[in-house]
């Protein structure tokens, strides 16, 4: 059992002030496997005050990009040395498979290096011609960041906030999901070992209440949220009232568009990974599979055959593809969607129940529906489980109309006989990212984010980093020629 009675506030371990605890239940054994304290408002105040001090008078925002990059490289190295423990804890707390966690942890270092390279492309000091004389345009760190994150890839989602925010000079206070707070203790240990300056990183545990208090805290300057549409809207309302910049990475109901005439055999793994990895608990899951009527039966047979080869089992086993769902509540939601699919007239052709031989744990069989209409609940709502809906179309225009008939717009993937045709189709889908012919998910390292109810703003790449910068124009007197020290 992983038990902690301290929290990571302002860069050091502080004994818990309150009595509240979060019990973490293993999705595999249904047993309590961890217990951590819930932050009190006083502890959130302490974390934010430490971040405020680090921003207002500490060295962090005043270091050069290179200096901050070096510290963050050290942080990631220290975390890398603890990678095995971070993976084990994520398996324990949310049931994601060893393979999935291994892949996400391996992406941390490249993620940081890409962010450092992108940050180097942003001009933070630029002399331009203004209305009368010249203008010095500065891009400065905004201030203290509050981050609130979900459970579906605990460490990577937290780092997707922490690394960019710190790299751009903004101290950050993170509130991880109550389902998965354990692995964040490894992050904190790595931060201490790497010698992150006081105040720049804090992690406060808790649920909605702690998140809401943090997001609305008077000393927070900007907010970054990943989670459900409902949570995002509540946070957006707070930020609107406070005129506080916010990015929202929310849910999705993305399409996998299989264009007429494409041979899907080489792409089956890509299609299934893009929709069902992490037991479908991915915001970018492309679980609406749109296929030309003429190819539907063939694709469905291929999908059933392929999915049948993938093991459902203990997430710790190296060959497991489908682990349990993260919580009993999540399994209830997924099962109620499966029932809704049947009620609404879709045809269940694979799975739909609980796997045999797995009596403990919140497992659901990988499930495939055909004869799905896009107005059915299973095609409109985010299920966040291992459920594929196959929808037929008769021409490209209809396929695009179906893809876009959604209140979401987050991910997508297109398979077509030529990559040019796939790009042409992708460009017609209203979404934030779209892979073509087996390209990587989540924007492949480009800007990532959603349209419509999938969110606001972008993470990653230059656009994501710019969120942490405020623009200031310093108007220079007419006739003044900036010295090199001013413009460099
Ligand atoms: P959730 O919204 O219930 O919770 C996410 C986090 O927000 C948790 O830490 C929770 O405690 C906190 N929270 C919720 N409501 C809040 C509020 N009103 N004020 C402050 N904090 C609040 O989501 P979840 O069930 O943990 O995660 C699943 C959802 O996250 C899915 O909808 C999924 O699509 C989405 N998600 C999106 C992305 C993305 O990048 N777009 C990535 C991963 C997950």
Short mmCIF file of C-alpha atoms and ligand atoms in Angstrom, two decimals:
data_model
loop_
_atom_site.label_atom_id
_atom_site.label_comp_id
_atom_site.label_asym_id
_atom_site.label_seq_id
_atom_site.Cartn_x
_atom_site.Cartn_y
_atom_site.Cartn_z
CA UNK A 1 0.00 0.00 0.00
CA UNK A 2 1.32 3.41 -1.01
CA UNK A 3 0.61 5.77 1.88
CA UNK A 4 1.83 9.35 2.19
CA UNK A 5 0.95 11.95 4.79
CA UNK A 6 2.78 14.83 3.14
CA UNK A 7 2.36 17.02 0.10
CA UNK A 8 4.79 18.75 -2.21
CA UNK A 9 4.30 22.46 -1.54
CA UNK A 10 6.64 25.08 -2.90
CA UNK A 11 9.32 22.50 -3.65
CA UNK A 12 9.46 20.70 -0.31
CA UNK A 13 7.57 18.01 1.54
CA UNK A 14 5.11 19.46 4.04
CA UNK A 15 3.17 17.29 6.53
CA UNK A 16 -0.55 17.34 5.76
CA UNK A 17 -2.48 20.00 7.64
CA UNK A 18 -5.96 18.53 7.19
CA UNK A 19 -7.72 15.27 7.95
CA UNK A 20 -9.04 14.60 4.46
CA UNK A 21 -7.59 11.69 2.53
CA UNK A 22 -7.95 10.28 -0.95
CA UNK A 23 -8.17 6.50 -1.11
CA UNK A 24 -6.85 5.17 -4.37
CA UNK A 25 -8.52 1.95 -5.51
CA UNK A 26 -6.82 -0.40 -7.95
CA UNK A 27 -8.99 -0.89 -11.05
CA UNK A 28 -7.50 -4.37 -11.34
CA UNK A 29 -8.04 -5.72 -7.83
CA UNK A 30 -10.71 -3.27 -6.58
CA UNK A 31 -8.66 -2.95 -3.40
CA UNK A 32 -7.43 0.23 -1.77
CA UNK A 33 -3.78 0.50 -2.81
CA UNK A 34 -2.94 4.04 -1.84
CA UNK A 35 -3.84 6.88 0.47
CA UNK A 36 -2.72 10.49 0.23
CA UNK A 37 -3.86 13.66 1.98
CA UNK A 38 -6.31 16.13 0.48
CA UNK A 39 -4.94 19.67 0.41
CA UNK A 40 -6.64 22.19 2.64
CA UNK A 41 -7.35 25.70 1.38
CA UNK A 42 -4.45 26.85 3.55
CA UNK A 43 -2.15 24.42 1.76
CA UNK A 44 -3.32 25.61 -1.64
CA UNK A 45 -2.68 29.17 -0.41
CA UNK A 46 0.81 28.11 0.63
CA UNK A 47 1.54 26.53 -2.76
CA UNK A 48 0.27 29.58 -4.65
CA UNK A 49 2.15 31.97 -2.36
CA UNK A 50 5.38 30.05 -2.99
CA UNK A 51 4.77 30.22 -6.74
CA UNK A 52 3.95 33.94 -6.48
CA UNK A 53 7.18 34.61 -4.61
CA UNK A 54 9.15 32.53 -7.13
CA UNK A 55 7.64 34.57 -9.93
CA UNK A 56 7.80 38.04 -8.34
CA UNK A 57 11.23 37.85 -6.78
CA UNK A 58 12.81 34.46 -7.45
CA UNK A 59 15.37 33.67 -10.11
CA UNK A 60 13.18 31.42 -12.29
CA UNK A 61 11.46 33.88 -14.66
CA UNK A 62 14.69 35.85 -14.93
CA UNK A 63 16.85 32.92 -16.03
CA UNK A 64 17.61 32.57 -19.71
CA UNK A 65 15.75 29.96 -21.71
CA UNK A 66 18.94 27.89 -21.85
CA UNK A 67 19.33 28.01 -18.09
CA UNK A 68 15.77 26.89 -17.50
CA UNK A 69 16.14 24.20 -20.15
CA UNK A 70 19.19 22.81 -18.34
CA UNK A 71 17.31 22.54 -15.03
CA UNK A 72 14.36 20.87 -16.74
CA UNK A 73 16.66 18.41 -18.50
CA UNK A 74 18.01 17.49 -15.08
CA UNK A 75 14.46 17.11 -13.78
CA UNK A 76 13.55 14.80 -16.64
CA UNK A 77 16.77 12.80 -16.15
CA UNK A 78 15.95 12.31 -12.47
CA UNK A 79 12.44 11.26 -13.44
CA UNK A 80 13.84 8.89 -16.04
CA UNK A 81 15.85 7.17 -13.33
CA UNK A 82 12.54 6.56 -11.54
CA UNK A 83 10.69 5.56 -14.67
CA UNK A 84 10.02 1.99 -13.54
CA UNK A 85 8.38 3.18 -10.33
CA UNK A 86 6.32 5.79 -12.16
CA UNK A 87 5.08 3.08 -14.51
CA UNK A 88 4.25 0.69 -11.65
CA UNK A 89 2.33 3.38 -9.79
CA UNK A 90 0.31 4.33 -12.86
CA UNK A 91 -0.58 0.67 -13.43
CA UNK A 92 -1.62 0.49 -9.80
CA UNK A 93 -3.69 3.65 -9.65
CA UNK A 94 -5.50 3.68 -12.97
CA UNK A 95 -4.96 0.30 -14.59
CA UNK A 96 -3.32 1.48 -17.81
CA UNK A 97 -1.23 -1.30 -19.28
CA UNK A 98 2.51 -1.64 -18.88
CA UNK A 99 2.89 -1.14 -22.63
CA UNK A 100 0.86 2.07 -22.65
CA UNK A 101 2.69 3.51 -19.65
CA UNK A 102 6.05 2.53 -21.08
CA UNK A 103 5.27 4.37 -24.31
CA UNK A 104 4.01 7.50 -22.55
CA UNK A 105 6.99 7.61 -20.18
CA UNK A 106 9.38 7.19 -23.11
CA UNK A 107 7.84 10.25 -24.71
CA UNK A 108 8.75 12.58 -21.83
CA UNK A 109 12.31 13.34 -22.90
CA UNK A 110 11.44 13.94 -26.59
CA UNK A 111 8.52 16.11 -25.44
CA UNK A 112 10.88 18.32 -23.44
CA UNK A 113 13.47 18.50 -26.23
CA UNK A 114 10.79 19.49 -28.75
CA UNK A 115 9.52 22.16 -26.36
CA UNK A 116 13.04 23.54 -25.90
CA UNK A 117 13.56 23.68 -29.66
CA UNK A 118 10.15 25.35 -30.18
CA UNK A 119 10.81 27.86 -27.40
CA UNK A 120 14.04 28.81 -29.15
CA UNK A 121 11.97 29.78 -32.20
CA UNK A 122 9.92 32.34 -30.29
CA UNK A 123 11.22 35.86 -30.59
CA UNK A 124 10.94 37.27 -27.06
CA UNK A 125 12.62 40.57 -27.89
CA UNK A 126 11.91 42.22 -31.17
CA UNK A 127 12.46 45.79 -32.39
CA UNK A 128 9.86 46.78 -34.97
CA UNK A 129 8.85 49.89 -36.84
CA UNK A 130 5.98 51.51 -34.95
CA UNK A 131 3.57 54.35 -35.74
CA UNK A 132 6.12 57.10 -35.07
CA UNK A 133 9.42 55.60 -34.01
CA UNK A 134 10.46 52.09 -33.20
CA UNK A 135 8.77 49.71 -30.79
CA UNK A 136 10.45 47.13 -28.61
CA UNK A 137 8.10 44.15 -28.41
CA UNK A 138 8.77 41.95 -25.42
CA UNK A 139 7.30 38.49 -24.71
CA UNK A 140 7.43 37.94 -20.97
CA UNK A 141 6.36 35.06 -18.71
CA UNK A 142 2.75 35.69 -17.66
CA UNK A 143 2.96 34.62 -14.03
CA UNK A 144 1.70 31.81 -11.83
CA UNK A 145 0.03 28.87 -13.59
CA UNK A 146 -2.69 26.67 -12.10
CA UNK A 147 -3.03 23.27 -13.76
CA UNK A 148 -5.82 20.76 -13.27
CA UNK A 149 -5.45 17.33 -14.86
CA UNK A 150 -7.34 14.05 -15.44
CA UNK A 151 -6.37 10.46 -14.71
CA UNK A 152 -6.07 8.85 -18.11
CA UNK A 153 -2.30 9.33 -18.58
CA UNK A 154 -1.41 10.75 -15.18
CA UNK A 155 2.29 11.59 -15.45
CA UNK A 156 2.36 12.65 -19.08
CA UNK A 157 -0.65 14.96 -18.81
CA UNK A 158 0.82 16.62 -15.71
CA UNK A 159 4.15 17.04 -17.49
CA UNK A 160 2.44 18.43 -20.57
CA UNK A 161 1.53 21.35 -18.31
CA UNK A 162 4.57 21.50 -16.04
CA UNK A 163 7.35 21.40 -18.61
CA UNK A 164 6.05 24.13 -20.98
CA UNK A 165 4.97 26.38 -18.11
CA UNK A 166 8.33 26.15 -16.35
CA UNK A 167 10.29 26.37 -19.58
CA UNK A 168 8.62 29.68 -20.38
CA UNK A 169 9.28 30.99 -16.86
CA UNK A 170 5.93 30.47 -15.14
CA UNK A 171 5.90 28.69 -11.75
CA UNK A 172 3.08 26.17 -11.56
CA UNK A 173 0.74 24.58 -9.03
CA UNK A 174 -0.77 21.30 -10.22
CA UNK A 175 -3.89 19.57 -9.00
CA UNK A 176 -3.85 16.02 -10.36
CA UNK A 177 -6.93 13.81 -10.64
CA UNK A 178 -8.11 12.27 -7.38
CA UNK A 179 -8.07 8.83 -9.04
CA UNK A 180 -4.34 8.99 -9.82
CA UNK A 181 -2.32 11.07 -7.36
CA UNK A 182 0.29 8.43 -6.53
CA UNK A 183 2.59 8.72 -9.53
CA UNK A 184 2.83 12.48 -8.95
CA UNK A 185 4.86 11.72 -5.83
CA UNK A 186 7.57 10.42 -8.14
CA UNK A 187 7.50 13.71 -10.06
CA UNK A 188 7.96 15.60 -6.81
CA UNK A 189 10.89 13.40 -5.80
CA UNK A 190 12.52 14.05 -9.17
CA UNK A 191 11.95 17.79 -8.79
CA UNK A 192 13.72 17.78 -5.43
CA UNK A 193 16.65 15.73 -6.75
CA UNK A 194 16.99 17.97 -9.79
CA UNK A 195 17.16 21.05 -7.58
CA UNK A 196 14.18 22.94 -8.98
CA UNK A 197 14.22 26.34 -7.24
CA UNK A 198 11.82 26.88 -4.32
CA UNK A 199 8.24 27.66 -5.26
CA UNK A 200 8.32 26.83 -8.95
CA UNK A 201 6.45 23.54 -8.63
CA UNK A 202 3.77 22.42 -6.17
CA UNK A 203 1.35 19.52 -6.31
CA UNK A 204 -1.89 19.72 -4.35
CA UNK A 205 -4.14 16.68 -4.05
CA UNK A 206 -7.90 16.68 -4.08
CA UNK A 207 -11.03 16.64 -6.15
CA UNK A 208 -13.27 19.24 -7.73
CA UNK A 209 -13.34 21.49 -4.67
CA UNK A 210 -9.56 21.78 -4.45
CA UNK A 211 -9.38 22.31 -8.22
CA UNK A 212 -12.01 25.04 -8.16
CA UNK A 213 -10.32 26.81 -5.27
CA UNK A 214 -6.95 26.72 -7.04
CA UNK A 215 -8.29 27.92 -10.39
CA UNK A 216 -10.07 30.89 -8.78
CA UNK A 217 -7.21 31.80 -6.47
CA UNK A 218 -6.52 35.55 -6.55
CA UNK A 219 -2.77 35.03 -6.98
CA UNK A 220 -3.04 32.74 -9.99
CA UNK A 221 -2.45 34.39 -13.37
CA UNK A 222 -3.31 31.69 -15.90
CA UNK A 223 -5.04 28.33 -15.95
CA UNK A 224 -4.51 25.19 -17.97
CA UNK A 225 -7.08 22.43 -17.72
CA UNK A 226 -7.42 18.97 -19.20
CA UNK A 227 -10.58 17.03 -18.46
CA UNK A 228 -14.27 16.76 -19.19
CA UNK A 229 -16.40 19.30 -21.03
CA UNK A 230 -18.42 19.94 -17.85
CA UNK A 231 -15.30 20.61 -15.78
CA UNK A 232 -13.90 22.77 -18.56
CA UNK A 233 -17.01 24.91 -18.78
CA UNK A 234 -17.09 25.45 -15.01
CA UNK A 235 -13.44 26.50 -15.07
CA UNK A 236 -14.01 28.70 -18.13
CA UNK A 237 -16.78 30.52 -16.22
CA UNK A 238 -14.44 31.21 -13.33
CA UNK A 239 -11.74 32.42 -15.69
CA UNK A 240 -14.22 34.59 -17.61
CA UNK A 241 -15.28 36.26 -14.37
CA UNK A 242 -11.66 36.90 -13.44
CA UNK A 243 -10.54 37.70 -17.02
CA UNK A 244 -7.91 35.03 -16.59
CA UNK A 245 -6.31 33.33 -19.60
CA UNK A 246 -7.21 29.65 -19.83
CA UNK A 247 -6.56 26.70 -22.11
CA UNK A 248 -9.05 23.86 -22.08
CA UNK A 249 -8.22 20.40 -23.41
CA UNK A 250 -11.53 18.59 -23.24
CA UNK A 251 -13.33 15.57 -24.59
CA UNK A 252 -13.79 14.26 -28.08
CA UNK A 253 -15.74 11.98 -30.37
CA UNK A 254 -13.35 11.80 -33.27
CA UNK A 255 -13.77 10.06 -36.58
CA UNK A 256 -11.60 7.51 -38.30
CA UNK A 257 -12.42 8.04 -41.96
CA UNK A 258 -11.72 5.05 -44.17
CA UNK A 259 -11.88 6.34 -47.74
CA UNK A 260 -13.29 4.25 -50.54
CA UNK A 261 -10.81 1.86 -52.09
CA UNK A 262 -8.12 1.91 -49.43
CA UNK A 263 -6.52 -1.39 -48.48
CA UNK A 264 -6.84 -1.33 -44.69
CA UNK A 265 -4.69 -4.37 -43.92
CA UNK A 266 -1.50 -2.32 -43.35
CA UNK A 267 -3.45 0.20 -41.27
CA UNK A 268 -5.42 -2.04 -38.90
CA UNK A 269 -2.99 -1.54 -36.04
CA UNK A 270 -2.99 2.21 -36.56
CA UNK A 271 -6.80 2.32 -36.64
CA UNK A 272 -7.16 0.21 -33.51
CA UNK A 273 -4.41 2.06 -31.61
CA UNK A 274 -5.94 5.36 -32.52
CA UNK A 275 -9.34 4.35 -31.17
CA UNK A 276 -8.91 1.68 -28.51
CA UNK A 277 -5.51 2.14 -26.89
CA UNK A 278 -5.66 2.60 -23.12
CA UNK A 279 -9.00 0.73 -23.32
CA UNK A 280 -10.38 3.68 -25.28
CA UNK A 281 -9.76 6.09 -22.39
CA UNK A 282 -8.21 8.71 -24.63
CA UNK A 283 -9.61 12.11 -25.46
CA UNK A 284 -8.41 11.71 -29.05
CA UNK A 285 -9.93 8.24 -29.50
CA UNK A 286 -11.22 7.92 -33.07
CA UNK A 287 -13.99 5.51 -32.18
CA UNK A 288 -16.45 6.53 -34.88
CA UNK A 289 -15.22 4.47 -37.80
CA UNK A 290 -16.64 5.81 -41.07
CA UNK A 291 -16.41 3.36 -43.93
CA UNK A 292 -17.73 3.28 -47.50
CA UNK A 293 -20.76 0.96 -47.76
CA UNK A 294 -18.97 -1.22 -50.32
CA UNK A 295 -16.13 -1.95 -47.89
CA UNK A 296 -18.03 -2.15 -44.65
CA UNK A 297 -18.33 -5.92 -44.28
CA UNK A 298 -14.71 -6.49 -45.19
CA UNK A 299 -13.45 -3.89 -42.71
CA UNK A 300 -15.69 -5.13 -39.92
CA UNK A 301 -14.41 -8.69 -40.43
CA UNK A 302 -10.82 -7.41 -40.38
CA UNK A 303 -11.44 -5.40 -37.24
CA UNK A 304 -13.05 -8.31 -35.40
CA UNK A 305 -10.19 -10.60 -36.40
CA UNK A 306 -7.54 -8.07 -35.37
CA UNK A 307 -9.16 -7.06 -32.07
CA UNK A 308 -9.65 -10.75 -31.17
CA UNK A 309 -5.86 -11.18 -31.20
CA UNK A 310 -5.40 -8.49 -28.53
CA UNK A 311 -5.24 -9.69 -24.96
CA UNK A 312 -7.62 -8.42 -22.30
CA UNK A 313 -5.99 -8.93 -18.94
CA UNK A 314 -3.87 -7.76 -16.07
CA UNK A 315 -2.32 -4.40 -17.00
CA UNK A 316 0.97 -5.52 -15.54
CA UNK A 317 1.43 -8.26 -18.15
CA UNK A 318 3.66 -7.14 -20.98
CA UNK A 319 1.33 -8.60 -23.61
CA UNK A 320 -1.93 -7.10 -22.34
CA UNK A 321 -3.56 -4.62 -24.70
CA UNK A 322 -6.85 -4.02 -22.86
CA UNK A 323 -6.56 -3.40 -19.13
CA UNK A 324 -9.48 -2.52 -16.87
CA UNK A 325 -11.29 0.80 -16.95
CA UNK A 326 -10.09 3.33 -14.43
CA UNK A 327 -12.99 3.19 -12.01
CA UNK A 328 -16.22 1.42 -11.28
CA UNK A 329 -17.99 4.63 -12.28
CA UNK A 330 -16.20 4.58 -15.63
CA UNK A 331 -17.23 0.97 -16.24
CA UNK A 332 -20.85 1.80 -15.33
CA UNK A 333 -20.78 4.64 -17.88
CA UNK A 334 -19.29 2.45 -20.60
CA UNK A 335 -21.77 -0.37 -19.94
CA UNK A 336 -24.68 2.04 -20.03
CA UNK A 337 -23.48 3.28 -23.44
CA UNK A 338 -23.29 -0.31 -24.68
CA UNK A 339 -26.91 -0.80 -23.58
CA UNK A 340 -27.84 2.51 -25.24
CA UNK A 341 -26.27 1.31 -28.49
CA UNK A 342 -28.41 -1.82 -28.46
CA UNK A 343 -31.55 0.13 -27.48
CA UNK A 344 -30.99 2.64 -30.27
CA UNK A 345 -30.82 -0.16 -32.84
CA UNK A 346 -27.11 -0.57 -33.49
CA UNK A 347 -25.91 -4.14 -34.07
CA UNK A 348 -23.43 -5.56 -31.61
CA UNK A 349 -20.96 -7.71 -33.56
CA UNK A 350 -18.15 -8.11 -31.05
CA UNK A 351 -17.83 -8.03 -27.26
CA UNK A 352 -20.31 -6.00 -25.28
CA UNK A 353 -19.93 -7.80 -21.97
CA UNK A 354 -17.40 -8.47 -19.27
CA UNK A 355 -14.51 -10.74 -20.20
CA UNK A 356 -14.65 -14.28 -18.89
CA UNK A 357 -12.20 -15.28 -16.20
CA UNK A 358 -11.65 -11.73 -14.94
CA UNK A 359 -13.98 -11.64 -11.98
CA UNK A 360 -12.23 -8.82 -10.22
CA UNK A 361 -11.40 -5.50 -11.76
CA UNK A 362 -13.40 -3.16 -13.93
CA UNK A 363 -12.89 -4.89 -17.24
CA UNK A 364 -15.12 -4.54 -20.29
CA UNK A 365 -14.69 -6.53 -23.48
CA UNK A 366 -13.57 -4.62 -26.55
CA UNK A 367 -16.83 -3.94 -28.30
CA UNK A 368 -17.76 -3.27 -31.92
CA UNK A 369 -21.10 -1.98 -33.16
CA UNK A 370 -22.20 -1.79 -36.80
CA UNK A 371 -25.33 -0.25 -38.34
CA UNK A 372 -24.65 2.79 -36.21
CA UNK A 373 -26.37 6.02 -37.20
CA UNK A 374 -24.55 9.18 -36.32
CA UNK A 375 -27.46 10.50 -34.29
CA UNK A 376 -27.29 7.56 -31.86
CA UNK A 377 -25.93 8.20 -28.38
CA UNK A 378 -22.92 5.94 -28.97
CA UNK A 379 -21.97 8.12 -31.94
CA UNK A 380 -22.58 11.49 -30.30
CA UNK A 381 -21.34 11.10 -26.73
CA UNK A 382 -17.82 10.54 -25.50
CA UNK A 383 -17.81 6.98 -24.11
CA UNK A 384 -14.21 6.80 -22.87
CA UNK A 385 -14.12 3.04 -23.16
CA UNK A 386 -13.23 0.25 -25.63
CA UNK A 387 -16.24 0.72 -27.91
CA UNK A 388 -16.09 1.18 -31.69
CA UNK A 389 -19.04 2.40 -33.74
CA UNK A 390 -18.90 1.59 -37.43
CA UNK A 391 -20.92 4.00 -39.57
CA UNK A 392 -21.38 3.56 -43.33
CA UNK A 393 -21.39 6.30 -45.95
CA UNK A 394 -21.83 6.41 -49.71
CA UNK A 395 -19.49 9.22 -50.86
CA UNK A 396 -16.80 11.55 -49.56
CA UNK A 397 -19.20 14.44 -48.98
CA UNK A 398 -21.41 12.29 -46.79
CA UNK A 399 -18.37 10.98 -44.91
CA UNK A 400 -17.20 14.53 -44.17
CA UNK A 401 -20.71 15.58 -43.14
CA UNK A 402 -20.86 12.68 -40.68
CA UNK A 403 -17.38 13.38 -39.35
CA UNK A 404 -18.37 17.00 -38.71
CA UNK A 405 -21.80 16.21 -37.27
CA UNK A 406 -20.45 16.31 -33.72
CA UNK A 407 -20.29 18.83 -30.92
CA UNK A 408 -16.63 17.85 -30.55
CA UNK A 409 -13.58 18.49 -32.74
CA UNK A 410 -10.43 17.10 -31.19
CA UNK A 411 -8.72 14.30 -33.13
CA UNK A 412 -9.22 12.29 -36.27
CA UNK A 413 -7.53 9.90 -38.62
CA UNK A 414 -8.00 9.36 -42.36
CA UNK A 415 -6.95 6.39 -44.46
CA UNK A 416 -7.09 6.78 -48.23
CA UNK A 417 -5.50 5.14 -51.29
CA UNK A 418 -3.15 8.11 -51.65
CA UNK A 419 -1.81 10.33 -48.91
CA UNK A 420 -2.79 13.38 -50.99
CA UNK A 421 -6.41 12.24 -50.98
CA UNK A 422 -6.18 11.61 -47.23
CA UNK A 423 -4.82 15.14 -46.69
CA UNK A 424 -7.64 16.59 -48.80
CA UNK A 425 -10.22 14.80 -46.65
CA UNK A 426 -8.43 15.73 -43.39
CA UNK A 427 -8.50 19.39 -44.39
CA UNK A 428 -12.32 19.24 -44.54
CA UNK A 429 -12.77 17.85 -41.04
CA UNK A 430 -13.49 20.42 -38.33
CA UNK A 431 -10.98 19.28 -35.76
CA UNK A 432 -7.82 20.28 -33.94
CA UNK A 433 -5.61 17.44 -35.16
CA UNK A 434 -5.92 14.72 -37.75
CA UNK A 435 -3.52 11.95 -38.72
CA UNK A 436 -3.38 10.64 -42.28
CA UNK A 437 -2.44 7.17 -43.50
CA UNK A 438 -1.01 5.99 -40.22
CA UNK A 439 0.53 9.28 -39.08
CA UNK A 440 0.95 9.67 -35.30
CA UNK A 441 -1.91 10.80 -33.05
CA UNK A 442 -2.31 14.04 -31.08
CA UNK A 443 -0.95 16.24 -33.83
CA UNK A 444 2.34 14.36 -34.08
CA UNK A 445 4.19 17.00 -32.09
CA UNK A 446 2.49 19.93 -33.79
CA UNK A 447 0.06 22.18 -31.92
CA UNK A 448 -2.55 20.14 -30.04
CA UNK A 449 -6.03 21.15 -28.98
CA UNK A 450 -9.68 21.08 -29.82
CA UNK A 451 -12.40 22.95 -31.66
CA UNK A 452 -16.05 23.28 -30.71
CA UNK A 453 -16.67 21.66 -27.32
CA UNK A 454 -13.28 19.94 -27.37
CA UNK A 455 -11.61 23.00 -25.98
CA UNK A 456 -9.93 26.34 -26.28
CA UNK A 457 -6.35 27.17 -27.08
CA UNK A 458 -3.44 24.96 -27.98
CA UNK A 459 -0.78 22.98 -26.17
CA UNK A 460 2.60 21.93 -27.55
CA UNK A 461 4.67 23.52 -30.25
CA UNK A 462 5.14 27.28 -30.55
CA UNK A 463 1.39 28.00 -30.21
CA UNK A 464 1.23 26.09 -26.94
CA UNK A 465 4.28 27.78 -25.46
CA UNK A 466 3.03 31.24 -26.39
CA UNK A 467 0.16 30.80 -23.93
CA UNK A 468 2.67 31.31 -21.13
CA UNK A 469 3.94 34.60 -22.58
CA UNK A 470 2.47 38.08 -22.26
CA UNK A 471 3.21 40.65 -24.95
CA UNK A 472 4.44 44.11 -24.01
CA UNK A 473 5.14 46.96 -26.43
CA UNK A 474 7.75 49.44 -25.24
CA UNK A 475 7.27 52.52 -27.42
CA UNK A 476 10.63 54.14 -28.16
CA UNK A 477 11.00 57.89 -28.72
CA UNK A 478 10.96 59.20 -32.27
CA UNK A 479 14.43 59.16 -33.77
CA UNK A 480 15.83 56.77 -31.16
CA UNK A 481 18.03 54.05 -32.64
CA UNK A 482 18.08 51.02 -30.30
CA UNK A 483 21.54 49.95 -29.20
CA UNK A 484 22.52 46.31 -29.61
CA UNK A 485 21.91 45.72 -25.90
CA UNK A 486 18.31 46.87 -26.32
CA UNK A 487 17.48 44.84 -29.39
CA UNK A 488 19.43 41.63 -28.62
P1 LIG B 1 -12.97 15.57 -15.04
O1 LIG B 1 -13.31 16.84 -15.73
O2 LIG B 1 -13.99 14.90 -14.22
O3 LIG B 1 -11.73 15.81 -14.07
C1 LIG B 1 -10.50 16.30 -14.56
C2 LIG B 1 -9.81 17.08 -13.45
O4 LIG B 1 -10.53 18.27 -13.21
C3 LIG B 1 -9.75 16.36 -12.12
O5 LIG B 1 -8.53 16.70 -11.50
C4 LIG B 1 -10.95 16.93 -11.37
O6 LIG B 1 -10.78 16.85 -9.98
C5 LIG B 1 -10.93 18.36 -11.86
N1 LIG B 1 -12.20 19.06 -11.94
C6 LIG B 1 -13.37 18.60 -12.44
N2 LIG B 1 -14.30 19.58 -12.39
C7 LIG B 1 -13.71 20.67 -11.89
C8 LIG B 1 -14.15 22.00 -11.60
N3 LIG B 1 -15.40 22.40 -11.80
N4 LIG B 1 -13.26 22.88 -11.09
C9 LIG B 1 -11.98 22.50 -10.87
N5 LIG B 1 -11.51 21.26 -11.09
C10 LIG B 1 -12.37 20.34 -11.60
O7 LIG B 1 -12.39 14.58 -16.15
P2 LIG B 1 -11.85 13.09 -15.93
O8 LIG B 1 -13.00 12.17 -15.81
O9 LIG B 1 -10.81 13.06 -14.85
O10 LIG B 1 -11.06 12.84 -17.29
C11 LIG B 1 -11.68 12.38 -18.44
C12 LIG B 1 -11.99 13.54 -19.36
O11 LIG B 1 -10.78 14.23 -19.68
C13 LIG B 1 -12.54 13.06 -20.68
O12 LIG B 1 -13.61 13.90 -21.07
C14 LIG B 1 -11.37 13.23 -21.64
O13 LIG B 1 -11.73 13.41 -22.97
C15 LIG B 1 -10.71 14.43 -21.08
N6 LIG B 1 -9.31 14.50 -21.53
C16 LIG B 1 -8.96 15.43 -22.47
C17 LIG B 1 -7.67 15.48 -22.94
C18 LIG B 1 -7.25 16.50 -23.97
O14 LIG B 1 -6.07 16.74 -24.11
N7 LIG B 1 -8.18 17.10 -24.70
C19 LIG B 1 -6.71 14.58 -22.46
C20 LIG B 1 -7.09 13.66 -21.51
C21 LIG B 1 -8.41 13.62 -21.05
#
